[in-house]
């Protein structure tokens, strides 16, 4: 099948090119240019870049029909020590059947295969199909799951979304979400030689931490527990010198289940604060979600509250069944499961209610690691898989 070889090879070559261009969050510009150029050179009808720097390529059929959007982020995490790698982290070299480099697994490999599959489909159909196929190269996913994706869904209004995060070619029907909860205690400063004149905010925080530890985490059959983990703590002033700390701030990583809201997540913590305040007139505290603000490579700032919802679709849903059948018909053998981590699906499915699935090459545990890599065979298979998904979902309505 000549077309298969051509477009699978395109996926591999584009992966190598994108990996050779460093693109930590906020510095995705070079990758965006290369991705847009690849789309323009290989059959996409329209390629645009929005205010955040997301690249959106569109292939329109000759008849109206559903829109299938493939989502892959362009940003990667940093490489703190390149010398620790056995292969160049930005070399994109193929060694023993694997492409090495930062972002190969997370997730320039999948993004490249999305382009390859969409180009293959466009060439094979010659535009004679009902609907639209879109591929989005998204910015700032590593810091803000789903925030930049809001611009994509507003521009495209997709009927279906495929998230390309690593899944070992298994189909993902959901994920836990993520929230970053900040709790602060407010004390009264005093000289440490006279601690009784003040109120130690760290002592107040230890009381609050004990109460938060007692909160029963919610649980769901498929997604499991809504985990809550203390990830950092810091007193004010810091470093302290001969002073009773007047403030203390702690951060919790809270993994969210389907249906949890900002209000429902903060409620038990607010109740704990109320109990401690009632028992101790000196106790003062507050809880809220962290907010982030980062600069995009376009110069525009992206910002948002760090609350990214969970989502889950019924494994019997028609679009899930159609996708599974299409993949199997293409000779693939996907299992059905859910992501253990957060993705841009938090927006598409969790916020916007768009029918969303995850399907990607490589293993979850290779992301962010030294000697990150992706097997060439996985890139070939996922290119075939993405084309099969396009065909299945366009025929789904």
XYZ file of C-alpha atoms in Angstrom:
397
model
C 0.000 0.000 0.000
C 2.158 2.900 -1.277
C 0.098 5.647 0.373
C 0.434 3.974 3.762
C 4.224 3.878 3.542
C 4.377 7.460 2.279
C 2.290 8.954 5.053
C 3.679 6.782 7.842
C 7.135 7.963 6.765
C 5.842 11.545 6.762
C 4.776 11.062 10.382
C 8.244 9.863 11.359
C 10.100 12.596 9.460
C 7.880 15.333 10.885
C 8.352 13.929 14.398
C 12.124 14.149 13.936
C 11.856 17.730 12.709
C 9.590 18.885 15.528
C 11.744 17.213 18.176
C 14.810 19.039 16.838
C 13.107 22.341 17.733
C 13.062 23.002 21.503
C 9.645 24.212 22.617
C 9.160 24.551 26.356
C 5.857 26.169 27.285
C 5.782 29.725 25.984
C 8.510 29.084 23.407
C 6.670 26.977 20.825
C 7.127 29.431 17.937
C 9.643 27.415 15.890
C 7.558 24.261 16.174
C 4.436 26.206 15.213
C 6.140 27.436 12.020
C 7.348 23.945 11.105
C 3.954 22.396 11.820
C 2.097 25.014 9.778
C 4.539 24.555 6.884
C 4.013 20.785 6.935
C 0.254 21.216 6.873
C 0.385 23.713 3.996
C 2.692 21.461 1.981
C 0.570 18.330 2.423
C -3.015 19.050 1.541
C -4.553 21.103 4.345
C -6.992 23.632 2.894
C -6.510 26.272 5.557
C -3.890 26.827 8.264
C -4.286 29.550 10.894
C -2.536 30.683 14.072
C -4.609 32.232 16.862
C -3.676 34.834 19.479
C -2.100 32.260 21.810
C -0.090 30.695 18.984
C -2.165 27.527 18.537
C -1.791 26.153 14.996
C -5.007 24.917 13.396
C -5.057 23.013 10.112
C -8.368 22.230 8.396
C -9.359 19.830 5.609
C -12.922 20.342 4.396
C -15.002 17.783 2.531
C -17.233 18.603 -0.416
C -20.391 17.977 1.626
C -21.517 19.090 5.093
C -20.948 16.636 7.910
C -19.367 16.253 11.342
C -16.075 17.848 12.361
C -13.357 15.614 13.822
C -10.645 17.504 15.698
C -7.275 16.003 16.625
C -5.575 17.742 19.565
C -1.826 17.558 20.192
C 0.207 19.990 22.253
C 3.426 21.496 20.944
C 5.024 22.396 24.264
C 7.390 20.160 26.192
C 8.926 20.144 29.656
C 12.531 21.367 30.048
C 15.663 19.221 29.828
C 17.547 20.098 33.040
C 20.696 18.078 32.248
C 21.297 17.199 28.579
C 24.495 15.359 29.588
C 22.397 12.750 31.410
C 20.910 11.596 28.083
C 22.535 8.841 26.047
C 21.039 10.408 22.891
C 20.807 14.108 22.055
C 17.580 15.426 23.638
C 16.904 17.597 20.583
C 18.493 15.367 17.977
C 15.450 13.438 16.811
C 17.832 10.578 16.011
C 16.582 7.095 15.172
C 18.464 4.419 17.115
C 17.387 0.762 17.199
C 13.978 1.572 15.743
C 13.237 4.415 18.171
C 13.130 8.177 17.677
C 14.868 9.843 20.630
C 14.324 13.311 22.020
C 12.298 15.534 24.302
C 8.670 15.470 23.237
C 8.796 12.280 21.175
C 6.361 10.533 23.500
C 4.757 13.662 24.964
C 3.637 14.411 22.330
C 5.249 15.479 19.092
C 5.100 11.911 17.826
C 1.312 11.815 18.076
C 0.965 15.337 16.657
C 3.086 14.370 13.641
C 0.999 11.230 13.079
C -2.181 13.299 13.192
C -0.830 15.389 10.317
C 0.259 12.273 8.424
C -3.109 10.570 8.826
C -5.125 13.658 7.867
C -2.977 14.192 4.757
C -3.349 10.527 3.819
C -7.127 10.715 4.201
C -7.312 13.941 2.148
C -5.212 12.453 -0.640
C -7.166 9.196 -0.744
C -10.606 10.833 -0.768
C -9.608 13.797 -2.949
C -11.901 15.849 -0.766
C -14.950 13.748 -1.558
C -16.327 13.251 1.945
C -18.907 14.745 4.253
C -17.489 16.822 7.063
C -14.196 18.313 8.165
C -10.920 17.049 9.639
C -8.890 19.407 11.822
C -5.511 19.066 13.518
C -4.527 21.462 16.298
C -1.028 22.070 17.608
C -1.781 23.561 21.018
C 0.385 25.707 23.298
C 0.883 25.719 27.064
C -0.735 22.338 27.779
C 1.998 21.364 30.225
C 1.003 24.299 32.460
C -2.690 24.853 31.651
C -4.556 21.721 30.607
C -7.446 22.901 28.467
C -7.045 26.681 28.683
C -5.531 27.271 25.221
C -7.820 24.547 23.862
C -10.792 26.838 24.511
C -9.673 28.962 21.562
C -9.583 25.878 19.323
C -13.074 24.647 20.151
C -14.521 28.127 19.708
C -12.944 28.367 16.255
C -13.851 24.860 15.083
C -16.898 23.770 17.112
C -15.966 20.080 16.737
C -18.397 17.212 17.000
C -15.632 14.830 18.102
C -12.177 15.332 19.625
C -9.256 12.921 19.708
C -6.598 13.627 22.335
C -3.255 12.184 21.231
C -1.610 11.691 24.627
C 0.268 8.407 25.005
C -2.040 5.417 25.426
C -0.043 2.521 23.903
C -2.639 2.539 21.098
C -5.470 1.861 23.536
C -8.661 3.904 23.463
C -9.264 6.202 26.426
C -12.812 7.147 27.337
C -12.085 9.460 30.263
C -9.661 10.903 32.774
C -9.518 12.335 36.247
C -9.271 16.117 36.295
C -6.904 18.248 38.340
C -7.170 21.198 40.690
C -4.511 23.140 42.535
C -5.893 24.203 45.906
C -4.146 26.828 48.015
C -4.813 27.139 51.742
C -3.474 30.035 53.785
C -3.361 30.610 57.519
C -2.975 34.105 58.936
C -1.219 34.603 62.263
C 0.219 37.547 64.202
C 3.958 38.342 63.990
C 6.053 38.639 67.114
C 9.698 38.397 68.121
C 10.665 34.789 68.646
C 11.972 35.736 72.094
C 8.362 36.509 73.024
C 6.286 33.968 71.061
C 3.287 34.374 73.354
C 2.803 37.882 71.944
C 2.031 36.495 68.486
C 0.033 33.777 66.737
C 2.163 31.260 64.846
C 0.667 30.723 61.384
C 2.625 27.476 60.930
C 1.014 26.012 64.037
C -2.366 27.021 62.658
C -1.481 25.323 59.381
C -0.538 22.061 61.112
C -4.015 22.016 62.678
C -5.613 22.648 59.305
C -3.533 19.967 57.576
C -4.711 17.411 60.157
C -8.329 18.363 59.447
C -7.863 18.189 55.682
C -6.289 14.739 56.070
C -9.549 13.570 57.661
C -11.639 14.523 54.629
C -12.980 11.437 52.900
C -12.007 11.436 49.234
C -14.869 10.781 46.799
C -14.699 7.676 44.650
C -16.165 6.459 41.355
C -16.214 2.986 39.867
C -14.125 3.714 36.768
C -11.954 6.694 37.708
C -11.210 5.603 41.261
C -10.509 8.056 44.102
C -10.414 11.831 44.015
C -6.912 12.035 45.423
C -5.791 15.066 47.489
C -2.037 15.416 48.090
C -0.103 18.107 49.966
C 2.635 19.202 47.556
C 4.296 22.234 49.157
C 4.262 24.498 52.192
C 5.923 27.822 52.939
C 5.867 30.288 55.821
C 6.017 34.098 55.771
C 8.442 35.729 56.204
C 10.828 33.277 54.588
C 13.507 32.714 55.598
C 12.386 33.633 59.089
C 14.856 35.133 61.543
C 13.825 35.706 65.139
C 10.200 36.148 64.155
C 6.986 34.219 64.708
C 5.643 33.546 61.186
C 2.625 35.670 60.371
C 1.559 33.616 57.372
C 1.698 30.095 55.999
C 0.654 28.818 52.573
C 0.201 25.204 51.492
C -0.735 23.756 48.112
C -2.736 20.602 47.462
C -2.932 18.655 44.206
C -6.499 17.402 43.968
C -7.421 14.830 41.317
C -11.020 15.383 40.246
C -13.821 12.994 39.365
C -16.695 13.517 36.948
C -19.265 16.009 38.181
C -17.097 17.677 40.810
C -17.382 21.466 40.778
C -15.194 24.196 42.250
C -17.807 24.687 44.958
C -18.077 20.996 45.862
C -14.295 20.579 46.007
C -13.687 23.553 48.319
C -16.729 22.917 50.555
C -15.173 20.312 52.913
C -12.037 22.444 53.332
C -14.130 25.521 54.099
C -16.041 23.438 56.642
C -12.770 22.390 58.293
C -11.714 26.044 58.496
C -15.075 26.934 60.054
C -14.705 24.192 62.712
C -11.208 25.341 63.662
C -12.300 28.985 63.738
C -15.169 28.130 66.075
C -12.811 26.289 68.440
C -10.022 28.898 68.386
C -10.696 32.645 68.108
C -7.122 33.166 66.854
C -7.608 30.802 63.929
C -7.841 32.544 60.571
C -7.547 30.797 57.202
C -8.855 30.712 53.655
C -8.871 28.286 50.726
C -8.982 28.995 46.988
C -7.806 27.684 43.633
C -4.425 28.756 42.340
C -4.349 30.986 39.291
C -1.681 31.055 36.640
C -0.554 33.641 34.117
C 2.073 32.903 31.473
C 3.342 34.624 28.347
C 2.766 32.955 24.984
C 5.323 33.080 22.200
C 2.962 35.493 20.403
C 3.379 38.001 23.235
C -0.166 37.500 24.521
C -0.637 36.331 28.105
C -2.658 33.230 28.864
C -4.227 32.874 32.281
C -6.737 30.816 34.146
C -7.796 29.211 37.386
C -6.173 25.840 37.963
C -9.348 23.768 37.972
C -9.490 21.256 35.127
C -12.555 18.957 35.221
C -12.628 15.200 34.876
C -14.682 13.441 32.209
C -15.891 9.991 31.262
C -18.012 8.554 28.444
C -20.005 5.350 28.436
C -18.061 2.537 26.814
C -21.310 1.571 25.041
C -21.758 5.022 23.462
C -22.199 4.779 19.668
C -19.166 6.944 18.879
C -16.985 4.793 21.148
C -18.230 1.598 19.514
C -17.739 3.052 16.023
C -14.169 4.083 16.828
C -13.300 0.693 18.284
C -14.754 -1.058 15.258
C -12.821 1.197 12.884
C -9.538 0.552 14.644
C -10.100 -3.205 14.643
C -11.023 -3.140 10.974
C -7.670 -1.444 10.326
C -5.899 -4.391 11.952
C -5.295 -2.817 15.364
C -6.237 -4.302 18.736
C -7.059 -1.475 21.155
C -8.127 -2.020 24.727
C -10.526 0.342 26.490
C -9.441 2.329 29.549
C -8.949 5.873 30.857
C -6.023 8.243 31.388
C -4.513 8.440 34.859
C -3.385 12.026 34.234
C -4.919 15.307 33.061
C -5.168 16.361 29.386
C -6.752 19.026 27.178
C -9.828 16.795 27.362
C -10.599 18.710 30.563
C -11.855 21.485 28.328
C -13.312 19.603 25.374
C -15.190 16.974 27.378
C -15.135 18.303 30.956
C -16.145 21.906 30.218
C -17.688 21.871 26.742
C -19.293 18.406 26.771
C -17.833 17.483 23.370
C -17.550 13.766 22.618
C -13.877 13.094 23.279
C -11.545 10.104 23.170
C -7.869 9.607 23.806
C -5.699 7.591 21.442
C -1.951 7.903 21.128
C 1.306 6.080 20.573
C 3.946 5.200 23.172
C 3.756 4.663 26.931
C 2.600 7.113 29.583
C 5.693 6.491 31.717
C 8.081 7.769 29.015
C 6.787 11.344 29.273
C 9.173 13.833 30.913
C 11.924 11.218 31.295
C 15.613 11.086 30.422
C 16.080 9.398 27.025
C 12.444 9.969 26.115
C 11.689 8.123 22.887
C 9.001 6.656 20.676
C 9.136 3.498 18.581
C 8.975 4.003 14.816
C 6.546 1.068 14.712
C 4.218 2.934 17.097
C 4.283 5.985 14.824
C 3.372 3.834 11.828
C 0.544 2.111 13.693
C -0.929 5.294 15.133
C -0.938 6.916 11.683
C -3.031 3.975 10.473
C -5.164 4.280 13.605
C -5.833 7.990 13.215
C -6.911 7.507 9.606
C -9.270 4.730 10.719
C -10.702 7.006 13.409
C -11.343 9.769 10.867
C -13.241 7.340 8.641
C -15.222 5.884 11.548
C -16.273 9.202 13.118
C -17.134 10.958 9.870
C -19.541 8.100 9.202
C -20.880 8.151 12.760
C -23.606 10.773 12.185
